[in-house]
């Protein structure tokens, strides 16, 4: 696993947390929740791509 991926996920987490706090304190709880969900979806898409690459590597490894 690349360290770059870990840093991307951490950066997304920090960004989403800051945006969530800013929106929640300004009284926009709905937008804060949508921002959190959007951040979660982006991170899950990154992880799904990496898991797909892992499965392709495993298939190629066991193919003779």
PDB file of C-alpha atoms in Angstrom:
ATOM      1  CA  UNK A   1       0.000   0.000   0.000  1.00  0.00           C
ATOM      2  CA  UNK A   2       1.288   3.420  -0.858  1.00  0.00           C
ATOM      3  CA  UNK A   3       1.914   5.929   1.886  1.00  0.00           C
ATOM      4  CA  UNK A   4       0.486   8.494  -0.505  1.00  0.00           C
ATOM      5  CA  UNK A   5      -2.936   6.859  -0.218  1.00  0.00           C
ATOM      6  CA  UNK A   6      -2.825   7.115   3.575  1.00  0.00           C
ATOM      7  CA  UNK A   7      -1.952  10.803   3.346  1.00  0.00           C
ATOM      8  CA  UNK A   8      -4.773  11.423   0.870  1.00  0.00           C
ATOM      9  CA  UNK A   9      -7.295   9.770   3.171  1.00  0.00           C
ATOM     10  CA  UNK A  10      -5.985  11.704   6.166  1.00  0.00           C
ATOM     11  CA  UNK A  11      -6.142  14.989   4.251  1.00  0.00           C
ATOM     12  CA  UNK A  12      -9.711  14.279   3.179  1.00  0.00           C
ATOM     13  CA  UNK A  13     -10.623  13.484   6.775  1.00  0.00           C
ATOM     14  CA  UNK A  14      -9.133  16.721   8.071  1.00  0.00           C
ATOM     15  CA  UNK A  15     -10.767  18.767   5.315  1.00  0.00           C
ATOM     16  CA  UNK A  16     -14.172  17.197   5.877  1.00  0.00           C
ATOM     17  CA  UNK A  17     -13.894  17.632   9.644  1.00  0.00           C
ATOM     18  CA  UNK A  18     -13.067  21.335   9.318  1.00  0.00           C
ATOM     19  CA  UNK A  19     -15.859  21.931   6.817  1.00  0.00           C
ATOM     20  CA  UNK A  20     -18.274  20.000   8.996  1.00  0.00           C
ATOM     21  CA  UNK A  21     -17.439  22.111  12.044  1.00  0.00           C
ATOM     22  CA  UNK A  22     -17.679  25.369  10.112  1.00  0.00           C
ATOM     23  CA  UNK A  23     -21.034  24.496   8.616  1.00  0.00           C
ATOM     24  CA  UNK A  24     -22.456  23.097  11.851  1.00  0.00           C
ATOM     25  CA  UNK A  25     -21.483  26.196  13.843  1.00  0.00           C
ATOM     26  CA  UNK A  26     -23.050  28.472  11.255  1.00  0.00           C
ATOM     27  CA  UNK A  27     -26.354  26.640  11.600  1.00  0.00           C
ATOM     28  CA  UNK A  28     -26.203  24.611   8.399  1.00  0.00           C
ATOM     29  CA  UNK A  29     -26.402  21.103   9.790  1.00  0.00           C
ATOM     30  CA  UNK A  30     -27.869  19.651   6.597  1.00  0.00           C
ATOM     31  CA  UNK A  31     -24.979  20.893   4.476  1.00  0.00           C
ATOM     32  CA  UNK A  32     -22.537  19.653   7.118  1.00  0.00           C
ATOM     33  CA  UNK A  33     -24.035  16.172   6.908  1.00  0.00           C
ATOM     34  CA  UNK A  34     -23.943  16.214   3.101  1.00  0.00           C
ATOM     35  CA  UNK A  35     -20.288  17.310   3.188  1.00  0.00           C
ATOM     36  CA  UNK A  36     -19.473  14.439   5.511  1.00  0.00           C
ATOM     37  CA  UNK A  37     -21.266  11.949   3.265  1.00  0.00           C
ATOM     38  CA  UNK A  38     -19.532  13.304   0.165  1.00  0.00           C
ATOM     39  CA  UNK A  39     -16.141  12.949   1.856  1.00  0.00           C
ATOM     40  CA  UNK A  40     -16.951   9.403   2.887  1.00  0.00           C
ATOM     41  CA  UNK A  41     -17.990   8.506  -0.666  1.00  0.00           C
ATOM     42  CA  UNK A  42     -14.773   9.947  -2.120  1.00  0.00           C
ATOM     43  CA  UNK A  43     -12.629   7.971   0.326  1.00  0.00           C
ATOM     44  CA  UNK A  44     -14.588   4.779  -0.356  1.00  0.00           C
ATOM     45  CA  UNK A  45     -14.082   5.268  -4.095  1.00  0.00           C
ATOM     46  CA  UNK A  46     -10.323   5.548  -3.530  1.00  0.00           C
ATOM     47  CA  UNK A  47     -10.355   2.372  -1.463  1.00  0.00           C
ATOM     48  CA  UNK A  48     -12.474   0.444  -3.971  1.00  0.00           C
ATOM     49  CA  UNK A  49     -10.011   1.323  -6.716  1.00  0.00           C
ATOM     50  CA  UNK A  50      -7.086   0.048  -4.646  1.00  0.00           C
ATOM     51  CA  UNK A  51      -8.938  -3.134  -3.685  1.00  0.00           C
ATOM     52  CA  UNK A  52      -9.702  -3.737  -7.355  1.00  0.00           C
ATOM     53  CA  UNK A  53      -6.004  -3.370  -8.168  1.00  0.00           C
ATOM     54  CA  UNK A  54      -5.214  -5.855  -5.396  1.00  0.00           C
ATOM     55  CA  UNK A  55      -7.639  -8.430  -6.810  1.00  0.00           C
ATOM     56  CA  UNK A  56      -6.192  -7.964 -10.293  1.00  0.00           C
ATOM     57  CA  UNK A  57      -2.712  -8.544  -8.878  1.00  0.00           C
ATOM     58  CA  UNK A  58      -3.847 -11.698  -7.094  1.00  0.00           C
ATOM     59  CA  UNK A  59      -5.520 -13.011 -10.266  1.00  0.00           C
ATOM     60  CA  UNK A  60      -2.354 -12.337 -12.254  1.00  0.00           C
ATOM     61  CA  UNK A  61      -0.253 -14.005  -9.587  1.00  0.00           C
ATOM     62  CA  UNK A  62      -2.188 -17.276  -9.696  1.00  0.00           C
ATOM     63  CA  UNK A  63      -2.546 -17.330 -13.479  1.00  0.00           C
ATOM     64  CA  UNK A  64       0.053 -19.618 -14.972  1.00  0.00           C
TER      65      UNK A  64
END
